[in-house]
Backbone as JSON Lines, residues from 0, in Angstrom:
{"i":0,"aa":"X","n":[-62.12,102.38,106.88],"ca":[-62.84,101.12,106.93],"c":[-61.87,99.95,106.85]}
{"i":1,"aa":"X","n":[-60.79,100.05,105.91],"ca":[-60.36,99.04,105.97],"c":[-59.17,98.67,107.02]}
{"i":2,"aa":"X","n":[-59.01,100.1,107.65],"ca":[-57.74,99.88,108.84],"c":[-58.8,99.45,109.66]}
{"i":3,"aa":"X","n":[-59.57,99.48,109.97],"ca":[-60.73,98.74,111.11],"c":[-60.89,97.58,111.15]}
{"i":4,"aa":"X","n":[-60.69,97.66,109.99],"ca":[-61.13,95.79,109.27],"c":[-59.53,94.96,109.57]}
{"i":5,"aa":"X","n":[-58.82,95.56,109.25],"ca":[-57.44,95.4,109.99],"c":[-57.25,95.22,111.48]}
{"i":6,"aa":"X","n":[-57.52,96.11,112.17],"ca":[-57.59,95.99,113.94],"c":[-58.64,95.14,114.22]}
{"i":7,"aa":"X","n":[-59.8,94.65,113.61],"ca":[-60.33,93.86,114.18],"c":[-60.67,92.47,113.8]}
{"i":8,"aa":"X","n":[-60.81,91.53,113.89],"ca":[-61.42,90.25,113.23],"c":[-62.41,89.91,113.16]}
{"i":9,"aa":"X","n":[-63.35,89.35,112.41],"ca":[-64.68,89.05,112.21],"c":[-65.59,88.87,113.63]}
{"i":10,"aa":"X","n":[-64.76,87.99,114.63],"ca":[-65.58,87.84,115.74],"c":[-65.41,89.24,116.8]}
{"i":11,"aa":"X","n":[-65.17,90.2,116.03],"ca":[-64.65,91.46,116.99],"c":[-63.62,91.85,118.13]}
{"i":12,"aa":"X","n":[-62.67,90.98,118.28],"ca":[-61.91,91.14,118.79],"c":[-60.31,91.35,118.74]}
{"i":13,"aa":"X","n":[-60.09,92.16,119.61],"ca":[-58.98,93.31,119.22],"c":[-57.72,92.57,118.68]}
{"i":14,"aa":"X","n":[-57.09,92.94,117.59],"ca":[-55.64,92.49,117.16],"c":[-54.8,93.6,117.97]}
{"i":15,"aa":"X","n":[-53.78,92.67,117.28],"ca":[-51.93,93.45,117.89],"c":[-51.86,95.07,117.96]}
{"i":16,"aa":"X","n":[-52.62,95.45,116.78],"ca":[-52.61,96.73,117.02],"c":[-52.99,97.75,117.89]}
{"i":17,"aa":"X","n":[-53.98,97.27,118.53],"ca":[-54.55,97.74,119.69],"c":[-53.77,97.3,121.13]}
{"i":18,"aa":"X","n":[-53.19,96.07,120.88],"ca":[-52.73,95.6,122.5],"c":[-51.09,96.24,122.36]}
{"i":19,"aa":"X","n":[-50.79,96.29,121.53],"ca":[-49.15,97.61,121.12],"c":[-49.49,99.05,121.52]}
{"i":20,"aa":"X","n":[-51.09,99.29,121.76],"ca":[-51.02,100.81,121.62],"c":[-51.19,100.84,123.41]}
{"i":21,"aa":"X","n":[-52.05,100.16,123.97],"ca":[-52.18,99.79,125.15],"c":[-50.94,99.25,126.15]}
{"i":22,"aa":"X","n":[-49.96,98.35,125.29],"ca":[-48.73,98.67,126.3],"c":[-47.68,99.85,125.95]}
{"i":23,"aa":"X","n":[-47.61,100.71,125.26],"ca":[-46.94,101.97,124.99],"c":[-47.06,102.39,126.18]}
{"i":24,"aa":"X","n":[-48.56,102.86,127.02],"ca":[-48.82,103.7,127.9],"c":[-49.01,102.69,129.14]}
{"i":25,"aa":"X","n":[-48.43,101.9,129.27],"ca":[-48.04,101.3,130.66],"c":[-46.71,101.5,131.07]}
{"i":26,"aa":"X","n":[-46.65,101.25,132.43],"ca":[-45.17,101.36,132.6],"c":[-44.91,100.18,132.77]}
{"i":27,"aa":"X","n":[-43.49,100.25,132.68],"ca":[-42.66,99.17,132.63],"c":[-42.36,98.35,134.05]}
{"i":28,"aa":"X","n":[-42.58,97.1,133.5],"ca":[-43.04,95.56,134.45],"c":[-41.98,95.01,134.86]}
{"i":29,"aa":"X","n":[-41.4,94.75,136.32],"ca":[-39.95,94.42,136.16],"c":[-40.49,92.62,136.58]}
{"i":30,"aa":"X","n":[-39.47,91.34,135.99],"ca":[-39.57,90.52,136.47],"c":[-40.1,90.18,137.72]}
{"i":31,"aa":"X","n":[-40.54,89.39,138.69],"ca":[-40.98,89.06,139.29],"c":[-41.39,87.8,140.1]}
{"i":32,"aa":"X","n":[-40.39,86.85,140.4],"ca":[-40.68,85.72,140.62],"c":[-41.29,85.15,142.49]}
{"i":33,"aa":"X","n":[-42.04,85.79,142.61],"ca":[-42.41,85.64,144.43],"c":[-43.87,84.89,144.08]}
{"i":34,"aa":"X","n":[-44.41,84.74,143.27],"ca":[-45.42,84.13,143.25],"c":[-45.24,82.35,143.11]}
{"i":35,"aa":"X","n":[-43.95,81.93,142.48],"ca":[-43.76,80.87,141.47],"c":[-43.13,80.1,142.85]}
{"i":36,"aa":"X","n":[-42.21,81.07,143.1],"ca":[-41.17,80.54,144.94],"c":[-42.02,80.19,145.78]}
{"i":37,"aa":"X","n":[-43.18,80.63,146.71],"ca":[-44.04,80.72,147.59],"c":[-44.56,79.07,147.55]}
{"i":38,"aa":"X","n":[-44.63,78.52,146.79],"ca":[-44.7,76.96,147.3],"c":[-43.31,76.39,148.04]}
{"i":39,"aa":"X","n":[-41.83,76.89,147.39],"ca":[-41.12,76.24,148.28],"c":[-40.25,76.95,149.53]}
{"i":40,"aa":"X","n":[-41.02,77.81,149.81],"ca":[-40.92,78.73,151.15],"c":[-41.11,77.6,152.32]}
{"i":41,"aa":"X","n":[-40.62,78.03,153.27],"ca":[-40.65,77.09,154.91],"c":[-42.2,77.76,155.54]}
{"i":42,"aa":"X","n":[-43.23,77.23,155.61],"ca":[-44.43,77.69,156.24],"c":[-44.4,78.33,158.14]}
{"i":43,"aa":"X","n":[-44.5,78.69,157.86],"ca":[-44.78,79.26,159.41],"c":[-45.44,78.77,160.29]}
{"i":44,"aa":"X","n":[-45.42,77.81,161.75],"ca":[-45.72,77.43,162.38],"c":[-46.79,78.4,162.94]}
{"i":45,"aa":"X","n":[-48.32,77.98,163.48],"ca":[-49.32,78.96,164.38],"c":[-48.28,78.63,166.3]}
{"i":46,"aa":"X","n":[-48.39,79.77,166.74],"ca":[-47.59,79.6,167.9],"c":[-48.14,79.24,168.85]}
{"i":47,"aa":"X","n":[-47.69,78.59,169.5],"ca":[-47.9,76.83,170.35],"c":[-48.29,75.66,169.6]}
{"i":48,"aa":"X","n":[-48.39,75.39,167.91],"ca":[-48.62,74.51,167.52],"c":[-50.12,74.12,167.34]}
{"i":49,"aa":"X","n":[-50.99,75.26,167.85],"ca":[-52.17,74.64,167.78],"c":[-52.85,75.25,166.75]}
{"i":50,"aa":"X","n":[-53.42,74.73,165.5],"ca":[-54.4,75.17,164.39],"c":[-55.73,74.55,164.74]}
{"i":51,"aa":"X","n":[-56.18,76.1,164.32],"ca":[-57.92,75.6,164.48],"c":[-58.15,76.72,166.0]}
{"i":52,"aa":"X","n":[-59.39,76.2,166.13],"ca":[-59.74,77.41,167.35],"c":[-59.37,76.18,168.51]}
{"i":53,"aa":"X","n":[-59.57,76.42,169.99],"ca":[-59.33,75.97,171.12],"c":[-60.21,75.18,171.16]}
{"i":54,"aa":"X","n":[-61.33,75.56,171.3],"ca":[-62.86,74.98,171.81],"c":[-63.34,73.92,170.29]}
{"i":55,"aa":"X","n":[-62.37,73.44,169.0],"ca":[-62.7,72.6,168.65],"c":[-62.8,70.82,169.21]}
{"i":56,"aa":"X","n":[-63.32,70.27,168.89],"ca":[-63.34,69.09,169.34],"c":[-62.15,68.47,168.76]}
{"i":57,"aa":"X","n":[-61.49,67.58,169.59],"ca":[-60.31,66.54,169.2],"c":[-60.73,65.18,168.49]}
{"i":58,"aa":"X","n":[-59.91,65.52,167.03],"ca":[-60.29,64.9,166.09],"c":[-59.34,63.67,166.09]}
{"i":59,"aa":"X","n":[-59.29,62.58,166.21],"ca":[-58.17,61.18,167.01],"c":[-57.47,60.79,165.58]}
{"i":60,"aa":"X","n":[-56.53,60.79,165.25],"ca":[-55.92,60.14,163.94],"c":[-56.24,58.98,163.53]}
{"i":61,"aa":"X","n":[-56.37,58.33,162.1],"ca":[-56.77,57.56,161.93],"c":[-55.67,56.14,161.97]}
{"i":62,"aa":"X","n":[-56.06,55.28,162.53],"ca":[-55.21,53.89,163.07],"c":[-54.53,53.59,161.54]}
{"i":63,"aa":"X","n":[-53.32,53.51,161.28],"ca":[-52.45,53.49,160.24],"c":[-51.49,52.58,160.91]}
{"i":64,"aa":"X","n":[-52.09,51.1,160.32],"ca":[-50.67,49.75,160.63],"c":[-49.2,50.34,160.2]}
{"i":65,"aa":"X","n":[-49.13,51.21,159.0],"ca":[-47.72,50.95,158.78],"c":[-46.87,52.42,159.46]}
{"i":66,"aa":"X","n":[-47.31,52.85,160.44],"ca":[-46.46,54.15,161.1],"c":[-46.56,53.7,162.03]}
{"i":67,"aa":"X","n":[-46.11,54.63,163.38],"ca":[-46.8,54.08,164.43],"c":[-46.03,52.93,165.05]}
{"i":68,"aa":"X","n":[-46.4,52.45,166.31],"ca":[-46.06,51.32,166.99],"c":[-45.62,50.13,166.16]}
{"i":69,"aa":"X","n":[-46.15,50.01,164.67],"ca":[-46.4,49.21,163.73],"c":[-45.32,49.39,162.96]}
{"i":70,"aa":"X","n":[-44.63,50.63,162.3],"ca":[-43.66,50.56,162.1],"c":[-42.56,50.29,162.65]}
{"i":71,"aa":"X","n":[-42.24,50.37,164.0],"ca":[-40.89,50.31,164.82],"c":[-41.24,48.57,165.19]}
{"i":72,"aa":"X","n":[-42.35,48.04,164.92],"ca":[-41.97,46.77,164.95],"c":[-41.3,46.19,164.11]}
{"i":73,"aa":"X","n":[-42.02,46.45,162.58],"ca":[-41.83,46.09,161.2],"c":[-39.97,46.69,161.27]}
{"i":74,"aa":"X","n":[-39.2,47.51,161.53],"ca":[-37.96,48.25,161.5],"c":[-37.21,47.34,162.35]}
{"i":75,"aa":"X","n":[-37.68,46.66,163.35],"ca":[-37.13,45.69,164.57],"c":[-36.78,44.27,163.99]}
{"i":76,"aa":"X","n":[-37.75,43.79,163.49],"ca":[-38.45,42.59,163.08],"c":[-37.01,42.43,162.1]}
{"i":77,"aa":"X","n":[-37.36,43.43,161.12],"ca":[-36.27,43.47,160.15],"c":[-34.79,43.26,160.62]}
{"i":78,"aa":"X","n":[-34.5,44.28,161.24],"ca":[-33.07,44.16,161.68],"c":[-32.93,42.89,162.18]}
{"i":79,"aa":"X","n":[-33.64,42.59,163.07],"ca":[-33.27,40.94,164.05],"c":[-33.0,40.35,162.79]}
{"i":80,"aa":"X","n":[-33.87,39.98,161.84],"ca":[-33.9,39.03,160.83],"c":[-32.27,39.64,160.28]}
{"i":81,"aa":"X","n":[-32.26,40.69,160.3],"ca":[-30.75,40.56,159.11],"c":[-29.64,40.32,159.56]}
{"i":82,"aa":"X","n":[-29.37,40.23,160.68],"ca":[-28.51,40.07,161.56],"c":[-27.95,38.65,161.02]}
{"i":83,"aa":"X","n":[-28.68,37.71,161.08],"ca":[-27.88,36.28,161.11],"c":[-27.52,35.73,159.07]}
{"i":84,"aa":"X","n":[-28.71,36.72,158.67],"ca":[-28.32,36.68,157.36],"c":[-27.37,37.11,157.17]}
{"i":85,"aa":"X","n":[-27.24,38.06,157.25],"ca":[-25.76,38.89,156.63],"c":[-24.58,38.14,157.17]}
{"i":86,"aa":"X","n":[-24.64,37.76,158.22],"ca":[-23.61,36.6,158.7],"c":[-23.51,35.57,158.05]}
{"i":87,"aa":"X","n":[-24.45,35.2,157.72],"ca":[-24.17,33.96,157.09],"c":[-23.88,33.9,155.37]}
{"i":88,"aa":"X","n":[-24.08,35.18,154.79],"ca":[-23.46,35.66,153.66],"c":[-22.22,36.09,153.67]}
{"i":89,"aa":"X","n":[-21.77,36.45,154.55],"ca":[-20.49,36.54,154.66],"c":[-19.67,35.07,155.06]}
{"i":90,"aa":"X","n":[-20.16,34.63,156.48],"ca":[-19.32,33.06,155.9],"c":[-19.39,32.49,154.92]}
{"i":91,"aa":"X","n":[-20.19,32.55,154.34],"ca":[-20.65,31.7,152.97],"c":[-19.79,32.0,151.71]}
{"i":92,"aa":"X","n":[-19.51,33.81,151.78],"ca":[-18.6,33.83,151.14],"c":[-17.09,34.22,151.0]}
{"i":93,"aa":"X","n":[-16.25,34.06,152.23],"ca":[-15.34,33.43,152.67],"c":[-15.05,32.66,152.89]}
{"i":94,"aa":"X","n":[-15.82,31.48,153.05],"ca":[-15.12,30.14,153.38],"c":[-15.68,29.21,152.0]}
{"i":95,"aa":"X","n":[-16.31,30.24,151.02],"ca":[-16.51,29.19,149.85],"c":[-17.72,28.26,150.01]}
{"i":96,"aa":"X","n":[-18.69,28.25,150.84],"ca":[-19.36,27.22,151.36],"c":[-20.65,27.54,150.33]}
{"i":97,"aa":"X","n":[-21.81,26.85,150.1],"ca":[-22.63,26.44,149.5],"c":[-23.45,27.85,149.39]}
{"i":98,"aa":"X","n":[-23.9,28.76,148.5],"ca":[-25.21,29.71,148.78],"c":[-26.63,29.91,148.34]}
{"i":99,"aa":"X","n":[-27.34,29.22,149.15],"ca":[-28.46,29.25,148.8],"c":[-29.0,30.4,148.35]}
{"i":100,"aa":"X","n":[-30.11,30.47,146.92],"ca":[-30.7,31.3,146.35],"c":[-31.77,31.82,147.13]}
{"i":101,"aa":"X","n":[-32.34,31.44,148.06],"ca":[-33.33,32.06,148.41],"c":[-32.96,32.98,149.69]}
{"i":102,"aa":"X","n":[-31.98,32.09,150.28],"ca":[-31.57,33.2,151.42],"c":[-30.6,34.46,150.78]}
{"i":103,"aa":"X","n":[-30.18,34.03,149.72],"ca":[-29.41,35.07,149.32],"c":[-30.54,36.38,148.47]}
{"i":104,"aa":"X","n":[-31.51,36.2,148.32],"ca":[-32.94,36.69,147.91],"c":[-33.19,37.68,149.01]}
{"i":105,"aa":"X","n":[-33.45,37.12,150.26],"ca":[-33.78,37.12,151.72],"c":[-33.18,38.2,152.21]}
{"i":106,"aa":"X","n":[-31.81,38.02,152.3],"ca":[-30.8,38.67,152.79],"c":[-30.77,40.08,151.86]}
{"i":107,"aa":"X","n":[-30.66,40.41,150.65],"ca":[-30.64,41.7,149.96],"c":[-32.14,41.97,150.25]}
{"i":108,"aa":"X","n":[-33.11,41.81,149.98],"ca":[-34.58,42.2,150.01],"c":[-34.09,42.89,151.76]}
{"i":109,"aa":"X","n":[-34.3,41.73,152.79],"ca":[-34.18,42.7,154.19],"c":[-33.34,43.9,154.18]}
{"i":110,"aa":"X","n":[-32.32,43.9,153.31],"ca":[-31.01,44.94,153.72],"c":[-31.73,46.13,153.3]}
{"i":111,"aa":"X","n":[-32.83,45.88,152.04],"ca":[-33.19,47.08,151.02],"c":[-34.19,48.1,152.03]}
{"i":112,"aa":"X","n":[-35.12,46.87,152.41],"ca":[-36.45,47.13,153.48],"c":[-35.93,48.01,154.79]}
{"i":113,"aa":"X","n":[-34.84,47.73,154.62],"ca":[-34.27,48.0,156.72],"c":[-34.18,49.26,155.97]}
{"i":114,"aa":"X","n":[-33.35,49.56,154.93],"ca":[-32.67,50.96,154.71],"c":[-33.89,51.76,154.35]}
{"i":115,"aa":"X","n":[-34.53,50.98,154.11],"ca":[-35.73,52.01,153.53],"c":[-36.44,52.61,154.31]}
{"i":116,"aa":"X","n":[-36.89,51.51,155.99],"ca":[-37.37,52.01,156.95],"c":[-36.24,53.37,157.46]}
{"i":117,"aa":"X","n":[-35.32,53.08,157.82],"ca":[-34.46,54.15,158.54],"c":[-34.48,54.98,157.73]}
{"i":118,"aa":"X","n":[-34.21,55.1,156.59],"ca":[-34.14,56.42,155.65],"c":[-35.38,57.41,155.92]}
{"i":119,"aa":"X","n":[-36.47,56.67,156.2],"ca":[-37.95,57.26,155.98],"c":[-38.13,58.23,157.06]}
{"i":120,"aa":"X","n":[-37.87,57.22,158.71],"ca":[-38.01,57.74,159.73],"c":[-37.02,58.95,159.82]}
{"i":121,"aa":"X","n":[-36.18,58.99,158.89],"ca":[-35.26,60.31,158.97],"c":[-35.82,61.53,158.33]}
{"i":122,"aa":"X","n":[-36.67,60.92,156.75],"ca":[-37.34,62.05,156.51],"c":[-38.42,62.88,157.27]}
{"i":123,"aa":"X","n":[-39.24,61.28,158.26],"ca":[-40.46,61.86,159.16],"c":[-39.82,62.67,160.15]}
{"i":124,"aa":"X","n":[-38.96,62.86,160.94],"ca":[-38.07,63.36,161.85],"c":[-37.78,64.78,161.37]}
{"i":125,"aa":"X","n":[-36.7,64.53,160.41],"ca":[-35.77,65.6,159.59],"c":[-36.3,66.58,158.97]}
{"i":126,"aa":"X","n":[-37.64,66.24,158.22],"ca":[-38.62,67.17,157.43],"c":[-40.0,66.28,157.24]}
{"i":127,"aa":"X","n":[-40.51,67.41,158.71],"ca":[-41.58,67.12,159.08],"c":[-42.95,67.62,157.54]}
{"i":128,"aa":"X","n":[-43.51,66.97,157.48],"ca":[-44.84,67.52,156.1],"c":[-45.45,68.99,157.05]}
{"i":129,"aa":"X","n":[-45.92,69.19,158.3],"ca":[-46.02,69.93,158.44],"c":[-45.46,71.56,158.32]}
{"i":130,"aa":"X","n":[-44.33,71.4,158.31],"ca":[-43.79,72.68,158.06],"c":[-42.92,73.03,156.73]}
{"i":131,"aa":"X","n":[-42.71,71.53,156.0],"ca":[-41.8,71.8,154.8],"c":[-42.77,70.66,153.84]}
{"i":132,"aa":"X","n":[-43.77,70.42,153.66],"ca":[-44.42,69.91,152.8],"c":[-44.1,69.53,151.22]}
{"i":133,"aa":"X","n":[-43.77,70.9,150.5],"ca":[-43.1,70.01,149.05],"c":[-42.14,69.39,149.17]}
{"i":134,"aa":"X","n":[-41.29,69.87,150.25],"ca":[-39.65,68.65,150.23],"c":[-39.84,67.95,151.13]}
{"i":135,"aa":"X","n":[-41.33,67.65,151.9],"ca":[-41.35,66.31,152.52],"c":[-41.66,65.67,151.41]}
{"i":136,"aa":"X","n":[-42.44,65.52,150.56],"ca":[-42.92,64.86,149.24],"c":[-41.8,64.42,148.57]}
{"i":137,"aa":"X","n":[-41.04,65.33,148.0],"ca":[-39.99,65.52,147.49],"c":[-39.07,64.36,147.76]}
{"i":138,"aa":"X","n":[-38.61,64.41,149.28],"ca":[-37.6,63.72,149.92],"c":[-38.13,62.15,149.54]}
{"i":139,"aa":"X","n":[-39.48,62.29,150.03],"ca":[-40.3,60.6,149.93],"c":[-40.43,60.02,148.52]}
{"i":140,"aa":"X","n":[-40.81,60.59,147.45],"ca":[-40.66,60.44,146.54],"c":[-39.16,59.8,145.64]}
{"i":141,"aa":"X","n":[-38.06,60.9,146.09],"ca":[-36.44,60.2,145.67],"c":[-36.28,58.99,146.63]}
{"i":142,"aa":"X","n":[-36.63,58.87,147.98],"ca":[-36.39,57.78,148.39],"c":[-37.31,56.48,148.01]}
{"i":143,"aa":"X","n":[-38.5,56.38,147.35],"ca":[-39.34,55.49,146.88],"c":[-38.57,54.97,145.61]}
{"i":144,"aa":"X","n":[-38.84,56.06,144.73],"ca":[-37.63,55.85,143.38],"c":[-36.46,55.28,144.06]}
{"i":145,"aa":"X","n":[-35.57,55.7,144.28],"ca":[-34.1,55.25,144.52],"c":[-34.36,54.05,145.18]}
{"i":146,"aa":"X","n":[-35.58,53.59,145.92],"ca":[-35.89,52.12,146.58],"c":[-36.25,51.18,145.53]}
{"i":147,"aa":"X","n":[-37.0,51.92,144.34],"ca":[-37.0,50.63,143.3],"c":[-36.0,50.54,142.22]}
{"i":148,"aa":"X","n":[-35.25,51.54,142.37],"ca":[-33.78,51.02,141.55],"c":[-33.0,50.53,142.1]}
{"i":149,"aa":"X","n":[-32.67,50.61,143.25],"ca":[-32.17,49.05,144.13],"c":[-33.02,47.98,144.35]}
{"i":150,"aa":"X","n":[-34.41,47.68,144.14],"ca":[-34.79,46.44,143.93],"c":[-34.15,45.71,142.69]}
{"i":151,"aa":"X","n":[-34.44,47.13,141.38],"ca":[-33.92,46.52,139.92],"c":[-32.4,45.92,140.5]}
{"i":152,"aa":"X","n":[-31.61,46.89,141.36],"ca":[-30.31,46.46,141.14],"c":[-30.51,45.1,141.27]}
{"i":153,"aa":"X","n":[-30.77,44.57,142.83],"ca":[-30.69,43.17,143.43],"c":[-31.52,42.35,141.96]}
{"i":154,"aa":"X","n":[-32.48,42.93,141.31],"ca":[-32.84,41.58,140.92],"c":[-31.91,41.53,139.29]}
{"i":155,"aa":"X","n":[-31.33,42.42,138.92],"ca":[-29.98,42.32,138.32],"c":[-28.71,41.47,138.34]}
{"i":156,"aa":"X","n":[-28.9,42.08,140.19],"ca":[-27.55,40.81,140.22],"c":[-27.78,39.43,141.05]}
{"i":157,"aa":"X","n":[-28.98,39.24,140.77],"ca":[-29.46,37.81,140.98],"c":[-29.57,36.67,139.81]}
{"i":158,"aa":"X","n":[-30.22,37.63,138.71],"ca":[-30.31,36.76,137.35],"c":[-29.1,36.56,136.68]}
{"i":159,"aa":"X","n":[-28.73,38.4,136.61],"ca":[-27.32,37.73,135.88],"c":[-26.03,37.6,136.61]}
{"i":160,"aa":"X","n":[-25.97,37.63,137.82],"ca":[-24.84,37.37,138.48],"c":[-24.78,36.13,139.04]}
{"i":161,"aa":"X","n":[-24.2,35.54,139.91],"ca":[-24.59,34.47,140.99],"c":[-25.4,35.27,142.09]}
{"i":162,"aa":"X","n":[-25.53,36.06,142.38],"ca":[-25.93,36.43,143.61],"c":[-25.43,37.77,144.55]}
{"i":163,"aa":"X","n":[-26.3,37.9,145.97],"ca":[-25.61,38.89,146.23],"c":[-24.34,38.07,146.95]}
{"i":164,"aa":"X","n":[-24.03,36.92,147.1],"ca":[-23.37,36.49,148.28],"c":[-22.02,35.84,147.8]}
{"i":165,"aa":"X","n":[-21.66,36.01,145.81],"ca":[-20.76,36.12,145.14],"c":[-20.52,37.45,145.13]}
{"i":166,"aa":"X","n":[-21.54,38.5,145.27],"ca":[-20.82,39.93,145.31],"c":[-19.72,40.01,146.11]}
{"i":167,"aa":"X","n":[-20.15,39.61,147.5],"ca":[-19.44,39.78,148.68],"c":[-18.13,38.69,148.71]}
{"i":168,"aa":"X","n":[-18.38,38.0,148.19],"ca":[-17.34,36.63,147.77],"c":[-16.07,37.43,146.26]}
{"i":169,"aa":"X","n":[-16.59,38.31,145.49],"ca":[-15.7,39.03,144.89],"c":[-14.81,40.01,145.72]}
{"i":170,"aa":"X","n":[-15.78,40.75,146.54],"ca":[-14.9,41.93,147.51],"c":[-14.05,41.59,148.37]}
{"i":171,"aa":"X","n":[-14.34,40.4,149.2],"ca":[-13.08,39.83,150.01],"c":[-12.13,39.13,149.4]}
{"i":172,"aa":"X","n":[-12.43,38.17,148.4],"ca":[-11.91,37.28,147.7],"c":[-11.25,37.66,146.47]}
{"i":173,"aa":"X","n":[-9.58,37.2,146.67],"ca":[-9.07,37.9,145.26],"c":[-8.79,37.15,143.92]}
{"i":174,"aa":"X","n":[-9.22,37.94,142.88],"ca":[-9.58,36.64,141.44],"c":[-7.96,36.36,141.84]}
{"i":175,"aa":"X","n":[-7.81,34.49,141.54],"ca":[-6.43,33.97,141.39],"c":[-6.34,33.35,140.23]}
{"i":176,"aa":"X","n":[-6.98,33.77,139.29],"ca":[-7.27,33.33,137.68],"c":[-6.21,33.52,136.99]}
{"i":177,"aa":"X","n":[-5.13,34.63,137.08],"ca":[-4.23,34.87,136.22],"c":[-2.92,34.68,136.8]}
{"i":178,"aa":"X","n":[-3.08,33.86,138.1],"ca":[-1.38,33.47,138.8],"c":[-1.19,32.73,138.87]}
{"i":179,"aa":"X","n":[0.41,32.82,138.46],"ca":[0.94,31.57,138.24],"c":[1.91,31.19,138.9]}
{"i":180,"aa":"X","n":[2.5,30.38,139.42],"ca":[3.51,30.4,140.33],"c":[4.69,29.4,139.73]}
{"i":181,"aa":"X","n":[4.47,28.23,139.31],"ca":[5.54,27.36,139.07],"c":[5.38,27.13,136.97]}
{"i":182,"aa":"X","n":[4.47,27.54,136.51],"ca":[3.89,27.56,135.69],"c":[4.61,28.58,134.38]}
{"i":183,"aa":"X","n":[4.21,28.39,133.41],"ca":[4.9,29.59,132.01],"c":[3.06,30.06,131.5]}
{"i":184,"aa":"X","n":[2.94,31.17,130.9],"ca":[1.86,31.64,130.85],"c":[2.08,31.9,129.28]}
């Protein structure tokens, strides 16, 4: 009675002692990891590309401004625009000349946007969702992140720097703070 009272618990169900006696007489379970992998397996294409039966009706995608015709404008638009910026951040900071805050705003924001478009269209290209789905996610995801830690950067080195267009004014330009030429130090 009381080894019973032992194997079992008030609500009747089986303790350790019973599930020890039950794996004695199993055999032995070897690791197994094909269940856990199988999400990041490469899916298998249906051959010719077509899912679904033949005789379904054609279902038209839904009109999405930002892919599409809409993106390669927005990717265009951009570049044209950065073109004369970045030029003019660079004269600006070589020849020392005046830099406005907002174009210098302008100019990093487009550079971030452009890279972000091209990066993307590489993932849509490179790893299509159709056939590699978690590391299309995956890919889009590090590039979203890594897009707002270069916003943080730029707006980093806007507040506490001069700008991006002293960045570029450091890299060409060499500090002459500590030379001296006719001078005793």
């Amino acid at each position: 009675m009381l080894a019973r009272r032992f194997m079992k618990n008030s609500l009747g169900r089986v303790k350790s002692y019973e599930i020890a006696k039950k794996s004695i007489n199993m055999k032995p379970r070897f690791i197994s990891f094909n269940s856990n992998i199988d999400k990041f397996k490469i899916k298998p294409t249906p051959p010719g590309g077509v899912i679904g039966d033949v005789n379904q009706a054609y279902k038209p995608p839904e009109a999405d401004y930002f892919h599409g015709s809409y993106h390669w404008l927005y990717e265009r638009s951009i570049a044209v625009a950065l073109l004369p910026l970045s030029i003019y951040s660079i004269f600006t900071a070589v020849t020392g000349g005046v830099a406005y805050p907002m174009i210098d705003v302008t100019t990093g924001l487009s550079a971030l946007f452009y890279l972000q478009y091209e990066y993307l269209s590489c993932i849509t290209d490179y790893i299509p969702k159709r056939k590699f789905q978690l590391w299309h996610n995956i890919a889009k995801s590090l590039l979203y992140s890594g897009s707002a830690v270069a916003a943080y950067g730029l707006y980093d080195i806007h507040t506490n720097n001069n700008g991006f267009t002293n960045l570029i004014k450091k890299t060409f330009v060499d500090d002459e703070s500590n030379l001296y030429i006719f001078g005793r130090y």
